[in-house]
Tab-separated table of C-alpha atoms in Angstrom:
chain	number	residue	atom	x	y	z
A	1	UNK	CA	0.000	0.000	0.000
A	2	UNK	CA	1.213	3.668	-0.305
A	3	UNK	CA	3.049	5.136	1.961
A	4	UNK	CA	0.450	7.301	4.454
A	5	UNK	CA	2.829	10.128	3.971
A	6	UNK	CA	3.022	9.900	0.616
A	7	UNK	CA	-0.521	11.023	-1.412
A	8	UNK	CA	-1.619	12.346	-3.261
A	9	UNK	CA	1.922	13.404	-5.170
A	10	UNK	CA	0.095	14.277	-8.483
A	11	UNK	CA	-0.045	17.937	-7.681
A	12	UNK	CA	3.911	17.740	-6.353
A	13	UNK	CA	4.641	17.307	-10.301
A	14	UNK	CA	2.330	19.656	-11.359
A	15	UNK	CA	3.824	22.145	-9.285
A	16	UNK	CA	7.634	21.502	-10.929
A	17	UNK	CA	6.804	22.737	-14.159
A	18	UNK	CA	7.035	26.199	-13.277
A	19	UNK	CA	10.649	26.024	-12.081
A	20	UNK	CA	11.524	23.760	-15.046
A	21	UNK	CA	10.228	26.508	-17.411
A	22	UNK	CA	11.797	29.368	-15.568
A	23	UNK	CA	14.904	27.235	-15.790
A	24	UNK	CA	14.918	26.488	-19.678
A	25	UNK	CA	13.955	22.992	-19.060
A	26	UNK	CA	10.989	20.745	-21.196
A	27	UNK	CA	11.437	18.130	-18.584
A	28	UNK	CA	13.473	16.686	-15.699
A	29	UNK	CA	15.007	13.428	-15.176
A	30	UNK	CA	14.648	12.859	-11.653
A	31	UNK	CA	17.210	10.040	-10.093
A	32	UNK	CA	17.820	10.997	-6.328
A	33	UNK	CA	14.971	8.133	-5.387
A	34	UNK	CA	14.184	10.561	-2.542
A	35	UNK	CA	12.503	12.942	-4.970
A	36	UNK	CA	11.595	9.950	-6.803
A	37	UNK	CA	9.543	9.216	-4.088
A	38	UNK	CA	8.108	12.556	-3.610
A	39	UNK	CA	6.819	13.324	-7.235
A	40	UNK	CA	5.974	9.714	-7.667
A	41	UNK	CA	4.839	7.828	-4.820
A	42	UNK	CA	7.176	5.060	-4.974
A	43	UNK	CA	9.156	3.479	-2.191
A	44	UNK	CA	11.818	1.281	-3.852
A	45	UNK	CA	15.265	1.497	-4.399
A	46	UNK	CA	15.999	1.663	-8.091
A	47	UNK	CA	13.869	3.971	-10.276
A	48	UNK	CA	13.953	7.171	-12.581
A	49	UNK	CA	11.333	9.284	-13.393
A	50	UNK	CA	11.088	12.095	-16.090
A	51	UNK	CA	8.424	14.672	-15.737
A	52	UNK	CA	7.509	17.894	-18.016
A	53	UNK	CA	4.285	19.565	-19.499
A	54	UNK	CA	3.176	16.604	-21.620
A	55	UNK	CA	5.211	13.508	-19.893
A	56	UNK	CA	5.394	11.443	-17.138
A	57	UNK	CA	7.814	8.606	-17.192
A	58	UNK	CA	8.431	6.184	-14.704
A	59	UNK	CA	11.061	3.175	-15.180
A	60	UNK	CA	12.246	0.791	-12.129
A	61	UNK	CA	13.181	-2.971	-12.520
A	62	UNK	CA	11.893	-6.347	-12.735
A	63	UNK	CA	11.898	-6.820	-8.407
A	64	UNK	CA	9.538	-3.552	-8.323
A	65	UNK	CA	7.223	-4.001	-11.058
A	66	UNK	CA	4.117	-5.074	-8.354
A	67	UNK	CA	5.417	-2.217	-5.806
A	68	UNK	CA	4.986	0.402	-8.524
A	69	UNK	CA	1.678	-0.913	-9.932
A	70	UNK	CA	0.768	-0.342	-6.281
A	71	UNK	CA	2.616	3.315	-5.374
A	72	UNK	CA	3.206	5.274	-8.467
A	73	UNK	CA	1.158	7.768	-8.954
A	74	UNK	CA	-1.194	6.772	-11.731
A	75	UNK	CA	-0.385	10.154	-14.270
A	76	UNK	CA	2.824	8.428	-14.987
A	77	UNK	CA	3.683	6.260	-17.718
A	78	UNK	CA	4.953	3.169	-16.395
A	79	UNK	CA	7.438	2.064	-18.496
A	80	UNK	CA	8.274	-1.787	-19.043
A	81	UNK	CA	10.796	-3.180	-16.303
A	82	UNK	CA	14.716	-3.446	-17.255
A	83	UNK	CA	17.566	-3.999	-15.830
A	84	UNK	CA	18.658	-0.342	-17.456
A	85	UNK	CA	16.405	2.199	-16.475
A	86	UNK	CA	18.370	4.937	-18.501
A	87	UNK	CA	18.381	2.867	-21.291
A	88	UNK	CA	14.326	2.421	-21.314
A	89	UNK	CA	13.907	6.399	-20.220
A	90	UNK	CA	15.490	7.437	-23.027
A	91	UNK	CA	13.506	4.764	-25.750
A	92	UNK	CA	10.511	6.255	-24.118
A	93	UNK	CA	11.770	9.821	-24.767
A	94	UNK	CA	9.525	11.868	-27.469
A	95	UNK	CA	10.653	12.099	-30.924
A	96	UNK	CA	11.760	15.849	-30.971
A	97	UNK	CA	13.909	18.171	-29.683
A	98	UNK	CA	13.980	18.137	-25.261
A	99	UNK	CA	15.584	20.296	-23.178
A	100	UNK	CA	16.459	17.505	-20.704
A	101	UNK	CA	17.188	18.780	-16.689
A	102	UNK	CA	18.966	16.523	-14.923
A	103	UNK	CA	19.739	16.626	-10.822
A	104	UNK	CA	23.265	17.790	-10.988
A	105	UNK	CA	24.094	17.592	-6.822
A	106	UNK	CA	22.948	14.130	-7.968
A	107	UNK	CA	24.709	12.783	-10.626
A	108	UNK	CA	28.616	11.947	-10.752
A	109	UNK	CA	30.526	12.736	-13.605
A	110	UNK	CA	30.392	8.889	-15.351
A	111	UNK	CA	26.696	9.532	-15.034
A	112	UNK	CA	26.692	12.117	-16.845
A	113	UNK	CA	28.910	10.576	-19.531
A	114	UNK	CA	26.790	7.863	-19.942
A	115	UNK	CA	23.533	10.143	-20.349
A	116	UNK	CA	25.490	11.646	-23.190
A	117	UNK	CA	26.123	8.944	-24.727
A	118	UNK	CA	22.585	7.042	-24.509
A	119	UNK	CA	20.794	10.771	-25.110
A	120	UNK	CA	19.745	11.380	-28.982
A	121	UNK	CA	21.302	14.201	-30.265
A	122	UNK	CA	18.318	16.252	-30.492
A	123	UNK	CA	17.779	16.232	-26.436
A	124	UNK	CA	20.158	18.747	-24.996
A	125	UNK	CA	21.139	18.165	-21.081
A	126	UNK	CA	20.068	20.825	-18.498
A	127	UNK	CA	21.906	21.439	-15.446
A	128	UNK	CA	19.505	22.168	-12.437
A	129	UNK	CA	19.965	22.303	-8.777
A	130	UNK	CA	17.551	22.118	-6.022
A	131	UNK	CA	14.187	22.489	-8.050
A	132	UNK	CA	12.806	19.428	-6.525
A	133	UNK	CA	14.459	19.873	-2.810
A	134	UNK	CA	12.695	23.469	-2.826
A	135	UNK	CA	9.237	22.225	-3.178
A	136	UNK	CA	10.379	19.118	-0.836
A	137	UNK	CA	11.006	22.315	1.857
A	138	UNK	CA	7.352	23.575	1.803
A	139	UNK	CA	5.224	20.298	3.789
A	140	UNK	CA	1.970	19.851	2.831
A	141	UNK	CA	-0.578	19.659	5.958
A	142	UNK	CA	-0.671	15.501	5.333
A	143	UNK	CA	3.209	15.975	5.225
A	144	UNK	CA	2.963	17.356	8.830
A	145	UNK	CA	0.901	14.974	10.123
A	146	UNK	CA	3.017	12.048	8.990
A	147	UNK	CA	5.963	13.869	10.918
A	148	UNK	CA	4.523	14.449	14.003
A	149	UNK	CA	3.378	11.112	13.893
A	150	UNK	CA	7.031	10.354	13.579
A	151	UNK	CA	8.105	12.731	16.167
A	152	UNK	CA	5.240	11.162	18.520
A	153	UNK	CA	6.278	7.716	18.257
A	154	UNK	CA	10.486	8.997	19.344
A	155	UNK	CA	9.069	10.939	22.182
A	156	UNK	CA	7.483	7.629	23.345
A	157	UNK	CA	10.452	5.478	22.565
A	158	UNK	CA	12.816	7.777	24.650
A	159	UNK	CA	10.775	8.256	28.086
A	160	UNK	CA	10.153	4.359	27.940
A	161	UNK	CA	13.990	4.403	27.132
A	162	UNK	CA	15.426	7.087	30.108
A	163	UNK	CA	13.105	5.452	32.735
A	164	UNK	CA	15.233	2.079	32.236
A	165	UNK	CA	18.444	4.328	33.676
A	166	UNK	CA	21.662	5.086	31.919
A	167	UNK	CA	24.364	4.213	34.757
A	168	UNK	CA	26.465	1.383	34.113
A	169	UNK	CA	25.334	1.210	30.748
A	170	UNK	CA	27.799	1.404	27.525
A	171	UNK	CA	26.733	3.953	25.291
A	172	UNK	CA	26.495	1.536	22.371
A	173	UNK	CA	24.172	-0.512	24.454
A	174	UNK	CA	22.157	2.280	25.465
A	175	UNK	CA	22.069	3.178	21.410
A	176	UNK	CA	20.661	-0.049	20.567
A	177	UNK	CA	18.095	-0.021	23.540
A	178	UNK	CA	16.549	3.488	22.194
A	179	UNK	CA	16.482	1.904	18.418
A	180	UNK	CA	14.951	-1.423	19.841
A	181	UNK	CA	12.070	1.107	21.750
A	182	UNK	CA	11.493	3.294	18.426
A	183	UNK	CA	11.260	-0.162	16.159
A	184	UNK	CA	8.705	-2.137	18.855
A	185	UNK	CA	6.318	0.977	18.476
A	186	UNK	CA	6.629	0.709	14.490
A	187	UNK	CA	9.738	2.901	13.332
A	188	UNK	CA	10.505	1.467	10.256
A	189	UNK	CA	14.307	2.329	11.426
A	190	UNK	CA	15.919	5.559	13.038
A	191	UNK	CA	16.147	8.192	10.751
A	192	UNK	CA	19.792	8.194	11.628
A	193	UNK	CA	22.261	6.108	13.806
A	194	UNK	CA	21.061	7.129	17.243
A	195	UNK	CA	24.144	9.497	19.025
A	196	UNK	CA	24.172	9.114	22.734
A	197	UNK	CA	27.529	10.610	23.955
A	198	UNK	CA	28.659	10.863	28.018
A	199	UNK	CA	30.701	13.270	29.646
A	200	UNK	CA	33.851	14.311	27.653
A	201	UNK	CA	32.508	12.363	24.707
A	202	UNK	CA	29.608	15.045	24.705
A	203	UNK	CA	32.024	17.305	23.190
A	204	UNK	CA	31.621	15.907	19.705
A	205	UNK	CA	28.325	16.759	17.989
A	206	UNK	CA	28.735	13.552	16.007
A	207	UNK	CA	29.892	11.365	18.387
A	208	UNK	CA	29.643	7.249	18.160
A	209	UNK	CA	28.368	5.797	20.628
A	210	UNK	CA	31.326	3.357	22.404
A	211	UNK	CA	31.512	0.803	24.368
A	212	UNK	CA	32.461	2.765	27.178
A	213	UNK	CA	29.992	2.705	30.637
A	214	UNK	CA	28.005	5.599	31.339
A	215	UNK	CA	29.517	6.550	34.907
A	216	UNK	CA	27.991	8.846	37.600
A	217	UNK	CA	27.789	12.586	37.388
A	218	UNK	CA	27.975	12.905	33.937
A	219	UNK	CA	25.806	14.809	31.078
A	220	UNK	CA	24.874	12.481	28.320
A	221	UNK	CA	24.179	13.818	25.100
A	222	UNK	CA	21.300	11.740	22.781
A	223	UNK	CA	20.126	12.771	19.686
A	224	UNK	CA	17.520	10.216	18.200
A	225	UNK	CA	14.720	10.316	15.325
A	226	UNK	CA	12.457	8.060	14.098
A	227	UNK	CA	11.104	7.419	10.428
A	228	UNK	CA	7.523	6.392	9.687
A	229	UNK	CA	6.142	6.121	6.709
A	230	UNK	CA	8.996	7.790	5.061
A	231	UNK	CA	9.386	10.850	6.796
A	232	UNK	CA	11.341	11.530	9.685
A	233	UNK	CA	11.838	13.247	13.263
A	234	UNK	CA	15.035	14.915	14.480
A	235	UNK	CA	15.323	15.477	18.572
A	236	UNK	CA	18.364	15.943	21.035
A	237	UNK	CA	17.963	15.897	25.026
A	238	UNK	CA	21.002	16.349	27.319
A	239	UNK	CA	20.320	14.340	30.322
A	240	UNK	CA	21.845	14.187	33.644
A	241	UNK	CA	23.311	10.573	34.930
A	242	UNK	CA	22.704	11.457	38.526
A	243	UNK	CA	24.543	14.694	40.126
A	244	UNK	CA	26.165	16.789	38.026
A	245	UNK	CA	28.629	19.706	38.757
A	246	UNK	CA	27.264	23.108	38.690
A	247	UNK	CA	29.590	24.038	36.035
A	248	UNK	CA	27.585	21.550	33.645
A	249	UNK	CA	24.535	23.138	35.169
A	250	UNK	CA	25.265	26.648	34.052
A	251	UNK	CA	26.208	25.389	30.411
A	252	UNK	CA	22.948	23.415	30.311
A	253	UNK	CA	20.797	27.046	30.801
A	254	UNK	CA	22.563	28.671	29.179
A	255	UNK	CA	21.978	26.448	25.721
A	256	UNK	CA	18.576	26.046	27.440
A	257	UNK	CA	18.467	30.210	27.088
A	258	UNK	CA	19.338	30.033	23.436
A	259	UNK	CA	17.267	27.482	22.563
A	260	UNK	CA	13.845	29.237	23.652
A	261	UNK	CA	15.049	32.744	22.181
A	262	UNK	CA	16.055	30.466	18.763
A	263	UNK	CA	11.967	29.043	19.263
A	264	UNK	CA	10.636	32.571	19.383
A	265	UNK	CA	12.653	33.890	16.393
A	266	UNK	CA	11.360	31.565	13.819
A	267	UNK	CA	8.416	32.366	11.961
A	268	UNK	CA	7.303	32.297	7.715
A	269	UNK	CA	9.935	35.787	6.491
A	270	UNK	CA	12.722	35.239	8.941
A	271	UNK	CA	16.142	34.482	6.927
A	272	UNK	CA	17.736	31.186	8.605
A	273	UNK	CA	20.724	33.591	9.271
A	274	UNK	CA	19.042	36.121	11.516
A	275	UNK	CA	17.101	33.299	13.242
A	276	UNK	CA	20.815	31.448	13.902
A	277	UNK	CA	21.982	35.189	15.187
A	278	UNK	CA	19.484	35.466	17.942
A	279	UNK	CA	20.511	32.427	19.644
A	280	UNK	CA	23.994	32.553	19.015
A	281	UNK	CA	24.316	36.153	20.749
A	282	UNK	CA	22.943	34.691	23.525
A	283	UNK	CA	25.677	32.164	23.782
A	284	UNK	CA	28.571	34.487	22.486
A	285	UNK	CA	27.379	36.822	24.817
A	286	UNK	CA	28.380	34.039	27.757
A	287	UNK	CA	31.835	33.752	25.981
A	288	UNK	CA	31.024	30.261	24.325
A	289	UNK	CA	30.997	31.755	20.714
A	290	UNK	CA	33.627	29.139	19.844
A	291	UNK	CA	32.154	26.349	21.298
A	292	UNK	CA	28.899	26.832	18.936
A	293	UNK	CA	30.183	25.751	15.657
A	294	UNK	CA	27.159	24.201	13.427
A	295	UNK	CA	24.335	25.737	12.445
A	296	UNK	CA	21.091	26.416	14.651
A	297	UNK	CA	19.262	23.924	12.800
A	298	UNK	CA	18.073	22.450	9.181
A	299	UNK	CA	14.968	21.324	7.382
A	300	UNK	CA	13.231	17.512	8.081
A	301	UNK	CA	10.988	14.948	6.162
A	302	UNK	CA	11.922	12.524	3.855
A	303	UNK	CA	15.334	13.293	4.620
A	304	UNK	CA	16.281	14.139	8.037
A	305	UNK	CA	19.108	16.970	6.714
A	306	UNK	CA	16.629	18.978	4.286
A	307	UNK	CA	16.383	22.603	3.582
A	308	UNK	CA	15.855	25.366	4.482
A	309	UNK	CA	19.122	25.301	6.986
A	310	UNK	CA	19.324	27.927	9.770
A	311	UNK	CA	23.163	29.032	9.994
A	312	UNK	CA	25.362	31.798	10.163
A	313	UNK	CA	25.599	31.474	5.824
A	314	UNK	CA	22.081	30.946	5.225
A	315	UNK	CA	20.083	33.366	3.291
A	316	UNK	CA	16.997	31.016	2.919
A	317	UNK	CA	13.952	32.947	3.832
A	318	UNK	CA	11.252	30.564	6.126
A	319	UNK	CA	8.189	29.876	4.644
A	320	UNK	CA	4.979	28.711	6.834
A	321	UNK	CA	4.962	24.477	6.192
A	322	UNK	CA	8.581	24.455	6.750
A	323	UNK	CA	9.371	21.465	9.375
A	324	UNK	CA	12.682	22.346	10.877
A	325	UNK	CA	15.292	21.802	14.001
A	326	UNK	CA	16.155	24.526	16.587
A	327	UNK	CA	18.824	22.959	18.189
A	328	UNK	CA	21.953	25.308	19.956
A	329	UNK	CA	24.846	23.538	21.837
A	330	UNK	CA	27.758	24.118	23.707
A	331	UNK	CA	30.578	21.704	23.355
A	332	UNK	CA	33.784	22.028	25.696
A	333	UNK	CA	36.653	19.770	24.694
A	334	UNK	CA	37.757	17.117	27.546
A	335	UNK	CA	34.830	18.379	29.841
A	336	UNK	CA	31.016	18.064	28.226
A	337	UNK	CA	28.623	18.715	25.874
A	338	UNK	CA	24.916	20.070	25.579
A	339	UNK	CA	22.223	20.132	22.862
A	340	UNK	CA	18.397	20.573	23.282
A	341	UNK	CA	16.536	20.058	20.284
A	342	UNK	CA	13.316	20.881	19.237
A	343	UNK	CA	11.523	19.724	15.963
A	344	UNK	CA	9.117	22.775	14.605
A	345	UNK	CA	6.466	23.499	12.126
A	346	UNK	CA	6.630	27.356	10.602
A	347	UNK	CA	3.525	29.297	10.637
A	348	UNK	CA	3.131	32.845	9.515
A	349	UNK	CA	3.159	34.275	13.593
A	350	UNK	CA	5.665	31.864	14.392
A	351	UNK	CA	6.029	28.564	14.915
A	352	UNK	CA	4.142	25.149	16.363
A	353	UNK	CA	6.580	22.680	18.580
A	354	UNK	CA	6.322	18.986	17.205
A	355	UNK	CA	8.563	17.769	19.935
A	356	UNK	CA	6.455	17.019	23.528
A	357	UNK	CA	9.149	16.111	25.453
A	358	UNK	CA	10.370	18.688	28.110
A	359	UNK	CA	13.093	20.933	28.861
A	360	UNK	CA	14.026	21.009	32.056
A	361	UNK	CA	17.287	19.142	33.020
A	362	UNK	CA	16.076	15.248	33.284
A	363	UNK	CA	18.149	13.223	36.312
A	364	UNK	CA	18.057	9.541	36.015
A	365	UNK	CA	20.181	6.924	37.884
């Protein structure tokens, strides 16, 4: 059956011609299967579609020829299944001249060779970037609900997980534990390798989880999401593993501090920059500039690293139907690290908080 998420998607390809005319382009081939997904419906893992004014193509293989007759989106042409799918895209191709667009953050170099050399003459290749990814920004109200659905069933997972106790744990055992909670409650996987990160380890944003025991009187970073249905959640808690030193106190309110003023500062308008600023002053303003270096936050849904980002660099402007991260942290080499994150829908007046979980500093044995 379709992915919940997923319909309808015929009015996601509608809405592409616009950019593809603006951009020079009769039609795009479309091969990153996430946007595969999004214009089509489909869920597999091989397929190409092509879409434009007056065609819809879609071409997977022989293992997904039932899957598509079930997913893909029934304005599409679905093309016989072969082990090619270039090959059959381009036999299917109309008999005149085509501006072609092709994903080019997609395609490698001896891609792109071999779409010269299967292309007729008479189509001419089209760079784009981003065209897809751009409408992919902008969730649709079922879009929402499929997220917070996702972000509803993480929640669950980690209170059921933090009430077990993280003393005396390893942190890769403590990792597994919150991916076994999100998968009993119907996760189809994390949306990412779950991060959980004690004391000194803390420090790195990305850290792997080791197989190190979680001692006493330590912060413990863990950053977790869960995909359903395709789309995913994004949320980091810094919890306390019994008594911690004040010093790891103060740092925790103060990213605590940021956090909140970074919640109040997004709304539909606001550039990703100047929402990144007002949080970051707060912590510059404490002295830990240089201990904040990523950006406040990013996009989430099919992906869990979409756009619009919200950085120091970023001039995207936040529309209402974004679903985006607010997440500020302090990381102090040797000694800790903190992150609250909060998963957010953009409105025009501000914003709506996915994430139920709360804020406060959580103590567990």
């Amino acid at each position: 059956m379709p992915a919940r998420g997923a319909r309808p998607v015929s009015s996601r390809a509608d809405r592409l011609l616009a950019p593809l005319a603006s951009a020079g382009a009769d039609a795009l081939l479309v091969t990153n299967l996430f946007n595969v997904r999004y214009l089509t419906g489909f869920t597999g893992s091989n397929a190409m579609a092509v879409i434009g004014p007056d065609i819809r193509l879609f071409a997977t293989d022989f293992r997904y020829v039932e899957q598509a007759a079930q997913e893909v989106d029934p304005s599409f042409d679905r093309l016989p299944a072969s082990p090619d799918l270039l090959e059959a895209i381009t036999g299917a191709l109309p008999e005149k001249e085509l501006r072609l667009g092709f994903e080019e953050g997609h395609v490698t170099v001896r891609e792109h060779a071999r779409l010269r050399e299967k292309l007729p003459e008479r189509v001419e290749l089209v760079g784009l970037h981003g065209r897809v990814e751009e409408l992919r920004a902008v969730k649709t109200p079922a879009e929402v609900v499929a997220i917070q659905a996702a972000s509803a069933l993480a929640d669950d997972a980690f209170e059921q997980f933090v009430s077990q106790g993280l003393v005396g744990r390893t942190e890769r055992e403590l990792a597994l534990a919150l991916e076994y909670e999100m998968r009993r409650r119907g996760a189809e996987h994390p949306s990412f390798d779950p991060i959980v990160a004690a004391g000194p380890h803390g420090a790195l944003p990305h850290a792997r989880p080791r197989d190190v025991e979680v001692p006493q009187g330590q912060l413990v970073v863990i950053d977790w999401g869960a995909q359903l249905d395709g789309y995913c959640s994004d949320c980091t808690r810094t919890v306390a593993a019994g008594s911690v030193s004040r010093h790891g106190t103060e740092i925790y309110q103060l990213v605590l501090e940021a956090q909140l003023a970074g919640l109040q500062a997004v709304a539909a308008g606001e550039t990703g920059r100047d929402v990144d600023a007002v949080a970051r002053q707060i912590i510059d303003a404490a002295g830990h500039g240089p201990h904040f270096g990523h950006g406040l936050g990013h996009g989430v849904g099919l992906e869990v690293h979409e756009e619009p980002r919200l950085g120091q660099r970023s001039e995207s402007v936040l529309e209402a139907g974004n679903v985006v991260t607010v997440e500020p942290g302090v990381y102090l080499p040797g000694e800790l690290g903190v992150r609250i994150e909060d998963l957010v829908v953009v409105s025009d007046n501000g914003c709506k908080i996915l994430t139920r979980l709360p804020k406060e500093l959580t103590v567990t044995d």
